[in-house]
XYZ file of C-alpha atoms in Angstrom:
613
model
C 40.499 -67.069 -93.441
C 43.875 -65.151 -94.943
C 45.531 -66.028 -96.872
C 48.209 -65.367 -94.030
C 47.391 -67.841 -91.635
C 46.489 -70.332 -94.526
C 48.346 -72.082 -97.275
C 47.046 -71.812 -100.646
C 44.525 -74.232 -101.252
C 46.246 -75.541 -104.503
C 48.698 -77.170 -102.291
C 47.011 -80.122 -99.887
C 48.132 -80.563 -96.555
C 49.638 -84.368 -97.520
C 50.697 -82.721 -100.924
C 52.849 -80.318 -98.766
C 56.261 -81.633 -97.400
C 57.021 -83.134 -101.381
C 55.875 -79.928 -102.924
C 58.024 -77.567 -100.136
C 61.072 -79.996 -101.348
C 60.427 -80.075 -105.691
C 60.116 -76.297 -105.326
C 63.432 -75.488 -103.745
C 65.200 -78.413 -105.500
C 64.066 -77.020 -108.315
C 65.353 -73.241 -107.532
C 68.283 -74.706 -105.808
C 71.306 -72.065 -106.553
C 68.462 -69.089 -105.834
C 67.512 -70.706 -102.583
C 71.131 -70.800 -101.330
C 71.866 -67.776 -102.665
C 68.469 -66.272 -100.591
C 69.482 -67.961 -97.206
C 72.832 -66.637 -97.573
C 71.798 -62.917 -97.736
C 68.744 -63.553 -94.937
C 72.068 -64.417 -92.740
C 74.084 -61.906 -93.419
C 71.772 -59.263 -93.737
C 71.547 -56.537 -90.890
C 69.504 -53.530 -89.756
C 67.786 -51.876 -92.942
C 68.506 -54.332 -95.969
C 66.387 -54.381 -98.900
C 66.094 -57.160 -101.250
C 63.140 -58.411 -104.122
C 62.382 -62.025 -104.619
C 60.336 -62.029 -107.849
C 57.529 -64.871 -108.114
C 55.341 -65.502 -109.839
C 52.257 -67.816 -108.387
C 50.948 -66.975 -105.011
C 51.071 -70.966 -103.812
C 54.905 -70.463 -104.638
C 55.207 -67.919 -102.150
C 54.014 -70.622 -99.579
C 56.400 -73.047 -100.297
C 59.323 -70.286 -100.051
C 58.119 -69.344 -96.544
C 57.664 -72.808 -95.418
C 61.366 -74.038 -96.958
C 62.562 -71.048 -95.428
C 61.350 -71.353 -91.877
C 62.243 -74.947 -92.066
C 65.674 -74.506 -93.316
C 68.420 -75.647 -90.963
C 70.661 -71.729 -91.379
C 67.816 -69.967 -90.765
C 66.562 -70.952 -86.921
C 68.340 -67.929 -85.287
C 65.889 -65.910 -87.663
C 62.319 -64.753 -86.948
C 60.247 -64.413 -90.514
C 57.588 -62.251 -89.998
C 54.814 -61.627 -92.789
C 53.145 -59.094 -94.073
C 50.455 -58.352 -95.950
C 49.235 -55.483 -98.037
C 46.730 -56.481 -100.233
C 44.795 -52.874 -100.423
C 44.961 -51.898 -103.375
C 44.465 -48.336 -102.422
C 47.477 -48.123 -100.189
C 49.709 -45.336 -100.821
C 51.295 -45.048 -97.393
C 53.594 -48.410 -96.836
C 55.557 -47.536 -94.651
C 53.118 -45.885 -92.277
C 51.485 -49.023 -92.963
C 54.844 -50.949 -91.962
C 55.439 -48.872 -88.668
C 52.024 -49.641 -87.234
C 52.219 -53.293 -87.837
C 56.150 -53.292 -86.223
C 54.769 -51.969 -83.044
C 52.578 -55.115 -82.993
C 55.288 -57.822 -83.863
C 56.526 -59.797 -80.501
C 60.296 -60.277 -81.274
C 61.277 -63.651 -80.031
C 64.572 -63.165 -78.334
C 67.839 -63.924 -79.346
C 66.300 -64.035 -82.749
C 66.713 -61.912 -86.128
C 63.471 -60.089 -87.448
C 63.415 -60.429 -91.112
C 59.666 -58.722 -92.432
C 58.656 -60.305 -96.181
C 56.011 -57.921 -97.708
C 53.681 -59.754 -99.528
C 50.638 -58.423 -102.074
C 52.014 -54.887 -102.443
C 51.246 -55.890 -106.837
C 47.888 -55.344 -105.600
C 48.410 -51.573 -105.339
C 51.410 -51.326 -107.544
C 48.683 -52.107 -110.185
C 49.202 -53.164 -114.051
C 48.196 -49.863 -115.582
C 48.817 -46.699 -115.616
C 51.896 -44.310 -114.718
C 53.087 -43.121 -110.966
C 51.136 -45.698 -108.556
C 50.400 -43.453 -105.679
C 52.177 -46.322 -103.703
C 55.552 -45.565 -105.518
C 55.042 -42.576 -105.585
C 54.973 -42.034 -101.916
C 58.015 -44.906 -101.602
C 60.192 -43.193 -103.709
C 59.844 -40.172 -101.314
C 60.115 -41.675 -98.383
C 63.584 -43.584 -98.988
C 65.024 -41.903 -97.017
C 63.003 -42.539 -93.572
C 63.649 -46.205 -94.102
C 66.734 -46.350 -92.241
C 65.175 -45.358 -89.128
C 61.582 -46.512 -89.064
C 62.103 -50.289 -89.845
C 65.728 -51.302 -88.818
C 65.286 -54.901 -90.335
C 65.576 -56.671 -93.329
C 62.920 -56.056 -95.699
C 61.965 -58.429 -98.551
C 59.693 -57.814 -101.118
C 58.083 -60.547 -102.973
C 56.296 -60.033 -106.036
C 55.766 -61.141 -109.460
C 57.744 -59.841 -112.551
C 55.447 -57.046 -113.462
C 55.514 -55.278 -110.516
C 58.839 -55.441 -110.017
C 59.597 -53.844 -113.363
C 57.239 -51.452 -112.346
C 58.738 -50.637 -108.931
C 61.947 -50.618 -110.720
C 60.761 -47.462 -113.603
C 58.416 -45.543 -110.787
C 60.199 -45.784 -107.630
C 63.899 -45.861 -108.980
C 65.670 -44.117 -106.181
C 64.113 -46.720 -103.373
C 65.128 -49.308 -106.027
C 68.415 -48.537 -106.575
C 68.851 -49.181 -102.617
C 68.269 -53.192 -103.202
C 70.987 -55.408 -102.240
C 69.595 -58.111 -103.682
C 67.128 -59.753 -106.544
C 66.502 -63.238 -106.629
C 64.561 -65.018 -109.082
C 62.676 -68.263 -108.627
C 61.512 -70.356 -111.497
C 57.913 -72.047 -111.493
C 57.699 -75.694 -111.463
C 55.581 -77.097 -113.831
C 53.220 -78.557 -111.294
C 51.840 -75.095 -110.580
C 52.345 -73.846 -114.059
C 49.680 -76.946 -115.053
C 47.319 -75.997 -112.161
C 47.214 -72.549 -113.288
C 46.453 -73.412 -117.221
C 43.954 -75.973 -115.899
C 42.505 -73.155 -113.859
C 42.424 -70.480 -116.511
C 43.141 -71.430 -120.398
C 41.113 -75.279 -119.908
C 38.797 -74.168 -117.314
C 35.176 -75.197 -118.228
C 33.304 -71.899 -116.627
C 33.398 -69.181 -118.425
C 34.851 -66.431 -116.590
C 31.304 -63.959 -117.134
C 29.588 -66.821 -114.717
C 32.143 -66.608 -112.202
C 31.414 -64.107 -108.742
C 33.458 -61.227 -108.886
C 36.275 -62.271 -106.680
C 36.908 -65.128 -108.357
C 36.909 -63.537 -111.816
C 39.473 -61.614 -110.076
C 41.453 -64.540 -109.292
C 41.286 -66.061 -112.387
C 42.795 -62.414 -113.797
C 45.996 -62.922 -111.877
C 46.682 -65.955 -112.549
C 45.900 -65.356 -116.407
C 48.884 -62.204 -115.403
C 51.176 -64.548 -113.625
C 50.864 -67.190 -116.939
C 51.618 -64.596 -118.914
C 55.193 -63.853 -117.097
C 55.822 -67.471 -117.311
C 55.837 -67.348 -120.989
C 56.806 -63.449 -121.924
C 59.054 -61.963 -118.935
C 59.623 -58.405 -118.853
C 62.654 -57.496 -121.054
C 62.434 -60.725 -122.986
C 61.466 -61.810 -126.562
C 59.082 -65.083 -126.010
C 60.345 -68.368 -128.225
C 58.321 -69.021 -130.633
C 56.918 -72.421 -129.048
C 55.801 -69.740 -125.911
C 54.018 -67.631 -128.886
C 50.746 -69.552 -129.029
C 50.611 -69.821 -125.244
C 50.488 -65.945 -125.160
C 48.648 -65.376 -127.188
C 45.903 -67.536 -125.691
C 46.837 -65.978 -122.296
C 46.499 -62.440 -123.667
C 42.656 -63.367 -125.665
C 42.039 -64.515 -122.352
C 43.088 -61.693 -121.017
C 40.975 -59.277 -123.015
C 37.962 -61.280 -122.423
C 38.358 -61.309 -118.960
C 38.434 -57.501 -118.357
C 35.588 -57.547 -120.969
C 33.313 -59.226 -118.455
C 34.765 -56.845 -115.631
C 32.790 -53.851 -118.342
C 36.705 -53.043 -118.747
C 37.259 -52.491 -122.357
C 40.048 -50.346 -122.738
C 42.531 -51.959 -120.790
C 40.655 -55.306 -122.552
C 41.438 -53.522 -125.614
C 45.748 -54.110 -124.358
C 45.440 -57.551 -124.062
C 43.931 -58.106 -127.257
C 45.992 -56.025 -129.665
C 49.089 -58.071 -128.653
C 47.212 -61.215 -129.235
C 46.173 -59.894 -132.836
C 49.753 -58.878 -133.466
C 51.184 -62.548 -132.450
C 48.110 -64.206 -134.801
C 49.813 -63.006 -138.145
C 53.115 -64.824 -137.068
C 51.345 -68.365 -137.145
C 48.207 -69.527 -139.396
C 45.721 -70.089 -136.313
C 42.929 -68.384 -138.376
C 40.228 -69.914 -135.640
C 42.118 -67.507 -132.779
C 42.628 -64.723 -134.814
C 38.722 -64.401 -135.725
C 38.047 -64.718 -132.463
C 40.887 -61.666 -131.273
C 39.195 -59.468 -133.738
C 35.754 -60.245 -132.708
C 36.579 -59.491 -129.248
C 38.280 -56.515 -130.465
C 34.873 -55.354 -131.428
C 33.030 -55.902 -128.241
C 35.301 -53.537 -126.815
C 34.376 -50.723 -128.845
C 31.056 -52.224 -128.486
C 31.373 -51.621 -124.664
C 32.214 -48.138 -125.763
C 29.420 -47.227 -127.952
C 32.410 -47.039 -130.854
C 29.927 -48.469 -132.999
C 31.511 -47.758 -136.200
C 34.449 -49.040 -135.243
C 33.200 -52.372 -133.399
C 31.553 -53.235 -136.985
C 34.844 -52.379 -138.634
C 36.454 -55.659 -136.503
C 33.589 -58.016 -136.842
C 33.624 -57.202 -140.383
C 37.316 -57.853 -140.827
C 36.751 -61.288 -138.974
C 33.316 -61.986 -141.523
C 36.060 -61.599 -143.977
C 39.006 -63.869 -142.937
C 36.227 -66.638 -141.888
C 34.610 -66.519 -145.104
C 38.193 -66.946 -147.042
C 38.429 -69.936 -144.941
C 35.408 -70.907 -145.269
C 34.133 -71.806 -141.609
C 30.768 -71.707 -141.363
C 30.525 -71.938 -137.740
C 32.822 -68.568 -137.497
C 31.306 -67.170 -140.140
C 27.760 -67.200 -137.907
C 29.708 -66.093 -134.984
C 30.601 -62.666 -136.795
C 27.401 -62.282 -137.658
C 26.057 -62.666 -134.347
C 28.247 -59.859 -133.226
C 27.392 -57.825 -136.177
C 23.853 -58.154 -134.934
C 24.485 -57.222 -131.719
C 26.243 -53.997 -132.644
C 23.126 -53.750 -135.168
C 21.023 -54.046 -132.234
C 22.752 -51.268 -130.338
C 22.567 -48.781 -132.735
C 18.679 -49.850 -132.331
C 18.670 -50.966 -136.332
C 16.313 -53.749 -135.755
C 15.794 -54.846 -138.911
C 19.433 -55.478 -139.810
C 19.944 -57.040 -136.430
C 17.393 -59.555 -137.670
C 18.621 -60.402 -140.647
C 21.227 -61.302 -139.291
C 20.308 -63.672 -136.384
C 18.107 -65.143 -139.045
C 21.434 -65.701 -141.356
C 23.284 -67.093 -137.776
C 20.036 -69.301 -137.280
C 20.363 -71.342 -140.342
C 24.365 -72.249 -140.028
C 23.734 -73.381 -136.125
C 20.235 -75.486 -137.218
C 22.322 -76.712 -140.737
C 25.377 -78.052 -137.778
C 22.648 -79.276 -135.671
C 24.132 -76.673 -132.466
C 20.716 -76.771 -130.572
C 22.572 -74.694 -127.746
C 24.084 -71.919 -130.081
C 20.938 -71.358 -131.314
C 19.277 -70.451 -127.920
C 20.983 -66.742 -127.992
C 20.057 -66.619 -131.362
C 16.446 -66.937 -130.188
C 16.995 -64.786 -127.296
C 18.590 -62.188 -129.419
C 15.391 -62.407 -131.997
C 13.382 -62.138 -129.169
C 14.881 -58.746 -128.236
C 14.214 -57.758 -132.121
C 10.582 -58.683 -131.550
C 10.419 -56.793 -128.615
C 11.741 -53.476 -130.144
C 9.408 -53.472 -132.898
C 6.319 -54.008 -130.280
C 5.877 -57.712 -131.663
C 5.304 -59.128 -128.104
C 3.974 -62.379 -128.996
C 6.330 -63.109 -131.233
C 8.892 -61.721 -128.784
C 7.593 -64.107 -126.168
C 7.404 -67.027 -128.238
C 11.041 -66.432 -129.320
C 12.313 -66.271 -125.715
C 10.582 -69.563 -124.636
C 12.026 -71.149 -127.254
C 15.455 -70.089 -126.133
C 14.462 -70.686 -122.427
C 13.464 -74.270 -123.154
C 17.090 -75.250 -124.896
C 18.860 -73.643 -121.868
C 16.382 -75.567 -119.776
C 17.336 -78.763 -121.863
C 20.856 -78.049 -121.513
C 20.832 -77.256 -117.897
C 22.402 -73.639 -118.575
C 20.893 -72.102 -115.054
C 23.016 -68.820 -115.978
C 22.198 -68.427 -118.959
C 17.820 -68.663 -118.159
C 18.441 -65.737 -116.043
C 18.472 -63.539 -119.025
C 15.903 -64.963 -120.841
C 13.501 -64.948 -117.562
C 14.831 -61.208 -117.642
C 13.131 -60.380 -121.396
C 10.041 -62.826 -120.408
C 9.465 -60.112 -117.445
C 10.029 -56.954 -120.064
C 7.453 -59.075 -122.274
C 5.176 -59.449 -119.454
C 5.498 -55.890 -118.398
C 4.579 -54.652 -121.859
C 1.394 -56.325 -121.610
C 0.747 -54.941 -118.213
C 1.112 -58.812 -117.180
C 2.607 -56.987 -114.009
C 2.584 -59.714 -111.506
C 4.055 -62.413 -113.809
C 6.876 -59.373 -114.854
C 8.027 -59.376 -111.366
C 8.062 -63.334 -111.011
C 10.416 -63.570 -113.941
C 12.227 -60.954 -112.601
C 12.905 -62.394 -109.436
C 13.684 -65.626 -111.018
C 16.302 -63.995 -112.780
C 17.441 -61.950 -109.520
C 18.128 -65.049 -107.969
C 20.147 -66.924 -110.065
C 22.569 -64.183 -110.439
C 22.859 -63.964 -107.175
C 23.357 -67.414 -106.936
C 26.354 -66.759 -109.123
C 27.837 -63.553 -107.865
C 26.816 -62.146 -111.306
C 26.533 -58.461 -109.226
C 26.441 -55.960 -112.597
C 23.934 -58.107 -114.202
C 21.634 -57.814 -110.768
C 22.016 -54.024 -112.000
C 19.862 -54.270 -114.909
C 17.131 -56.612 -113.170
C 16.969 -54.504 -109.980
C 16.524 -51.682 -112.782
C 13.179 -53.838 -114.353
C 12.145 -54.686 -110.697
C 11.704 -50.755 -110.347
C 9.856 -50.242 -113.407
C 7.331 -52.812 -112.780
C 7.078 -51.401 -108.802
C 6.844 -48.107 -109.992
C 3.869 -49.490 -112.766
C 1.911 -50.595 -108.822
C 2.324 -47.344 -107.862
C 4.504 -48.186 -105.231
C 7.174 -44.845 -105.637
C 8.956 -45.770 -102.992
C 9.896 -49.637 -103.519
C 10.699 -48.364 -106.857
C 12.996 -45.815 -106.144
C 15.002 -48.173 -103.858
C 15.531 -50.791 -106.578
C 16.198 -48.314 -109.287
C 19.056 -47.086 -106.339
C 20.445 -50.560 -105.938
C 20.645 -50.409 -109.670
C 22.776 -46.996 -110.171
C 24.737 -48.307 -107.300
C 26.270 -51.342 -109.230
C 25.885 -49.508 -112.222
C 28.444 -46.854 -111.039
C 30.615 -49.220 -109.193
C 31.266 -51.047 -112.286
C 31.618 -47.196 -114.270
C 29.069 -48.477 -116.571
C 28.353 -44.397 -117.110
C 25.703 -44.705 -120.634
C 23.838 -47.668 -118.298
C 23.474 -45.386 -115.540
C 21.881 -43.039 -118.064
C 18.421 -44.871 -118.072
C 18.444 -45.562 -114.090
C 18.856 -42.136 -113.871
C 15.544 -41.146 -115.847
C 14.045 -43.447 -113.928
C 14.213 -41.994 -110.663
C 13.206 -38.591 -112.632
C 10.074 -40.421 -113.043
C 9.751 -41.757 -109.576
C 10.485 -38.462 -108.291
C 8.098 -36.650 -110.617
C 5.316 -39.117 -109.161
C 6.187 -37.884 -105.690
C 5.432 -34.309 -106.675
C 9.045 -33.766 -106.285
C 9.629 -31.888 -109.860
C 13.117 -30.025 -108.809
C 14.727 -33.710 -108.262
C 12.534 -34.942 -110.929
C 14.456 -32.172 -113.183
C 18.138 -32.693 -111.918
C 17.715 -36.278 -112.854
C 16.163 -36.025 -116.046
C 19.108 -33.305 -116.880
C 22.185 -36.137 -115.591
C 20.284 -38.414 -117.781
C 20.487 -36.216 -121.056
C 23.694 -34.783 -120.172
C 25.074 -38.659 -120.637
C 23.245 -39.341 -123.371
C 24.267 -36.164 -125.095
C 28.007 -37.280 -124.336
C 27.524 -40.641 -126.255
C 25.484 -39.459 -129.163
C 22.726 -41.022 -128.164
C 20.423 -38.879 -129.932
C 17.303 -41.241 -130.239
C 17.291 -41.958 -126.541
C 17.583 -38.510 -125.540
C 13.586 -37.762 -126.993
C 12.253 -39.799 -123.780
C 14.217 -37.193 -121.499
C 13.736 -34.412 -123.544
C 9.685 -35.389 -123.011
C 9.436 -36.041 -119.534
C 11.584 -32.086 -119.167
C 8.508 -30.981 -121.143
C 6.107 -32.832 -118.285
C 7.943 -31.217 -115.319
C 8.212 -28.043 -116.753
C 4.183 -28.247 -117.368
C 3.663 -29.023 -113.926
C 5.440 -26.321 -112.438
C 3.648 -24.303 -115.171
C 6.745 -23.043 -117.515
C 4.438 -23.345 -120.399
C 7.116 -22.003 -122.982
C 9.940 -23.969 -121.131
C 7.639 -27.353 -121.375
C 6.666 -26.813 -125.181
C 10.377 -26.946 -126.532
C 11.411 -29.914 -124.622
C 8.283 -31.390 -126.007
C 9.231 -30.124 -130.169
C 12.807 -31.116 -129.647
C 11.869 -34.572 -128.404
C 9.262 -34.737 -131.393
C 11.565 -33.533 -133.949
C 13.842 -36.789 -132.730
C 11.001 -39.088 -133.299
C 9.714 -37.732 -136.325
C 13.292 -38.096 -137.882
C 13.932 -41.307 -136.864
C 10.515 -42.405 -137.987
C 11.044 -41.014 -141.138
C 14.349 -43.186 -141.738
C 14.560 -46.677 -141.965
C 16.198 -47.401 -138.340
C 13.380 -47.267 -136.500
C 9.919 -46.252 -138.653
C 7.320 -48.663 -136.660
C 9.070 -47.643 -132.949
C 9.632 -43.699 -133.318
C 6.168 -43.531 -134.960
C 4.401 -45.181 -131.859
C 6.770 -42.571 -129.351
C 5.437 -39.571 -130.986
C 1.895 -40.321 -129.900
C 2.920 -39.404 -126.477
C 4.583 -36.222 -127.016
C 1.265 -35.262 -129.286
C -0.774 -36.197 -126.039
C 1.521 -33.842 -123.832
C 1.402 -31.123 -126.460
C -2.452 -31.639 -126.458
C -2.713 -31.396 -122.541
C -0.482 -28.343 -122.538
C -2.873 -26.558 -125.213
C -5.832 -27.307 -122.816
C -3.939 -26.230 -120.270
C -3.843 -22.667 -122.064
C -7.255 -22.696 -123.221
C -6.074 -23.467 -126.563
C -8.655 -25.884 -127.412
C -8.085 -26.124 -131.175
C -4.655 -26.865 -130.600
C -5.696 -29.532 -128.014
C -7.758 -31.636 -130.174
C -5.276 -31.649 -133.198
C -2.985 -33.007 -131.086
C -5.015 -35.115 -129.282
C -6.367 -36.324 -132.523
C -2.992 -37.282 -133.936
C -2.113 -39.003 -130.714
C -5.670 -41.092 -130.754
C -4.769 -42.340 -134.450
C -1.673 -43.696 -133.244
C -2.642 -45.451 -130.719
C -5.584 -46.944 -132.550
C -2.949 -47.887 -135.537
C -0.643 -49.581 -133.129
C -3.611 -51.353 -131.662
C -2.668 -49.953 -128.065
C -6.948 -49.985 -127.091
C -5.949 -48.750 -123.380
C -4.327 -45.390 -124.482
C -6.772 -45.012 -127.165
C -9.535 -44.837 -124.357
C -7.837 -42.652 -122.323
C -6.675 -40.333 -125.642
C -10.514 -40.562 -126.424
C -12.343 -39.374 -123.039
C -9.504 -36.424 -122.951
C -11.388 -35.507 -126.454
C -14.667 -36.213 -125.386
C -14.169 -33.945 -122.322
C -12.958 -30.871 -124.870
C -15.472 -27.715 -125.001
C -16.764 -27.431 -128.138
């Protein structure tokens, strides 16, 4: 149902004649002074009424309609809540020619949700854009009084982007939040016990606005907050930050949490300010700013060390790892989970030190340590289990299914996946689906069943894209080269393979673009571009060989090169090049056997076998 027809649910329907009355009591002058211009307002008449809660709104339009000067008027809502409008009062016109005037009554129209479009970011709204230009048709389209209501922000912004339609207003009326809803909204938001990454998208979106309409409370537009309002904004604007940090939003994350950090050095809170910084550097994180992201977790190593607090000390670690993980340096990642593991078992935190498992699991993983890996993610799974964190298994059932899939343990890969498909579902959790429908295709496409793959790896980009996760959409997109390639259909095969480089090219993703470069090399050798196939295959070796030469990744690159040997070997029988073949062949074969990977070795070996002499 709208939120039209409805009242907000914060207000109960026995709750609602006492809250109607403490709300205007407690905006008494502004109330008078409203009902006064509703009466004497005629024809086109524009006026704002700025607040800040949604539920408020409610309780206007209720003490309004029920208000003894205003029964010879005829309030008539509406609302805009696209936030891809840009035509309003096209918009306004249509919904005029529906309205049935009662008679002997004054229309008065109150345009609600228009913030929605007006936006927070960003310069010229296409919505004030277009009611700037329009001013002028006002007059004669909607003869009535118009009132806007909206919250602070957007009024401010209406005010500096549409300044001509603006400057029309004949009146602005404030209306201060009682602290009834004020409470609500901090017990919804600042003291609410989910955190906001668990929370379905549209709620996550709701939490956002009231997070926005807290933070007018305590820092409206044009004034200096007190300095008891300080700590309550700056917990509104961590909040913030973190917020559009779930939403994969980092740069307008990145706004939020450079005011908090600036409002931390005017009050010793040293707890909040490591935690502002660290947050600081998951948004570079986000970014792929790697340098950067360790630059903030370092800086909040630093102050919790000088205050000695263990607890955040192991928290900056963890991030550290994670950035260390990222930039695929397993071994440092490692050592420092291992560091972050001894702090949370010395405190006795059992549940911190589940995504310390999970994130050692990952580590495993990397460096082809599958048992280990496994035994490290059941060990996280079983605290989460203990702990009754359903959200959090999902993951873990995720990296159990990569596990799994790694040791061609296809059948349990895809129960763990599906495990962890439907809990997030469960949740809402719709961008981490993205990665899991992503694993659902790989194991599909390990059956041999192209076509089921291809449709999960599309469900994947499809979230992935929504949610402009571009360097994710990177791997989904070599993905379906692969799928495609295995349907014989090497021209698609090649334009997805090239969108997949092309990304990973733009974030310096230089290890990760040897896999594309490789499987270039494979569809150029099938539609026989011999010369074309061979460099794709050198530049992806010359990748591996330098990374396995450093210390990053020796044990992974090493093991990646034994499949571009292979490719070079088949190419070189392809030519008739037979010496060629086996050197390469024979590099490939010692590799495998090395890294203990007896399937590949077999195959590697009957290739050999099958050489002429």
């Amino acid at each position: 149902m709208s939120s039209s027809n409805k009242l907000s649910n914060q207000h109960s329907n026995s709750e609602l004649p006492a809250e109607i009355g403490k709300f205007i009591a407690y905006n008494q002058d502004e109330f008078a002074e409203l009902v006064t211009f509703v009466d004497f307002a005629e024809k086109f008449t524009l006026g704002f009424i700025e607040i800040n809660f949604p539920p408020d709104i409610d309780l206007l339009i209720a003490g309004l309609r029920q208000n003894d000067q205003c029964q010879e008027i005829q309030f008539v809502v509406l609302d805009f809540p696209d936030q891809n409008l840009r035509f309003l009062r096209d918009e306004l016109v249509q919904q005029l020619a529906k309205i049935t005037t009662e008679k002997d009554k004054k229309l008065v129209l109150l345009i609600r949700y228009l913030e929605k479009s007006i936006g927070v970011f960003g310069d010229y709204p296409p919505v004030l854009q277009d009611l700037n230009f329009v001013r002028d048709s006002y007059r004669q389209s909607v003869p009535h009084p118009l009132l806007f209501i909206l919250p602070d922000y957007a009024i401010s912004r209406l005010a500096k982007f549409a300044p001509d339609f603006w400057a029309w207003k004949s009146g602005l009326f404030r209306f201060k939040t009682t602290e009834l809803t004020r409470h609500r909204a901090i017990a919804n938001t600042l003291n609410a016990d989910t955190n906001i990454e668990r929370l379905p998208t549209p709620e996550q979106q709701e939490r956002i606005d009231l997070l926005h309409s807290l933070l007018m409370e305590y820092n409206p537009t044009g004034e200096i907050p007190s300095l008891e309002h300080l700590r309550n904004c700056c917990n509104i604007l961590n909040e913030l930050g973190k917020a559009y940090l779930s939403q994969r939003k980092p740069i307008q994350a990145r706004e939020y949490l450079e005011k908090a950090w600036e409002i931390t050095k005017k009050f010793p809170d040293y707890s909040l300010e490591i935690e502002v910084i660290n947050q600081l550097g998951k948004s570079y994180q986000q970014q792929r700013q790697f340098e950067s992201a360790n630059s903030y977790h370092q800086q909040a190593l630093d102050i919790a060390k000088k205050q000695e607090d263990r607890p955040a000390v192991a928290n900056s670690w963890f991030y550290l790892g994670n950035v260390s993980l990222d930039m695929r340096q397993f071994h440092q990642a490692r050592d420092y989970y291992q560091q972050v593991l001894e702090i949370y078992l010395e405190f006795g935190d059992l549940y911190s030190c589940a995504g310390t498992y999970h994130n050692l699991g990952i580590v495993a993983e990397q460096l082809r340590k599958y048992n280990q890996a496994r035994d490290y993610y059941q060990q996280a799974l079983d605290i989460k289990i203990e702990f009754g964190d359903l959200y959090s298994c999902a993951r873990t059932y995720h990296q159990l299914g990569i596990v799994a899939q790694y040791l061609r343990e296809y059948d349990q890969a895809r129960d763990y996946y599906q495990q962890a498909l439907e809990i997030y579902l469960e949740f809402g959790a719709r961008y981490e689906c993205a990665g899991t429908y992503h694993q659902l295709g790989r194991v599909t496409e390990e059956l041999r069943k192209y076509n089921q793959a291809r449709d999960y790896y599309q469900q994947a980009l499809d979230i992935k894209i929504e949610f402009g996760a571009r360097y994710e959409c990177a791997r989904t997109y070599h993905q379906l080269g692969i799928v495609a390639q295995y349907l014989r259909k090497y021209n698609q095969a090649r334009d997805y393979y090239q969108q997949a480089l092309d990304i990973k090219i733009e974030f310096g993703a230089r290890y990760e673009c040897a896999g594309t470069y490789h499987q270039l090399g494979r569809v150029a050798q099938y539609l026989r571009e011999y010369d074309q196939a061979r460099d794709y295959y050198q530049q992806a070796l010359d990748i591996f060989t330098e990374f396995g030469a450093s210390e990053a990744l020796p044990s992974e690159a090493r093991y990646e090169c034994a499949s571009t040997y292979g490719q070079l070997g088949l190419l070189a029988q392809a030519e008739e090049n037979y010496t060629e073949a086996k050197a390469n062949l024979q590099t490939a074969f010692e590799i495998y056997v090395e890294y203990q990977d007896e399937y590949m070795a077999k195959v590697t070996r009957e290739i050999l076998e099958s050489l002429p002499e």
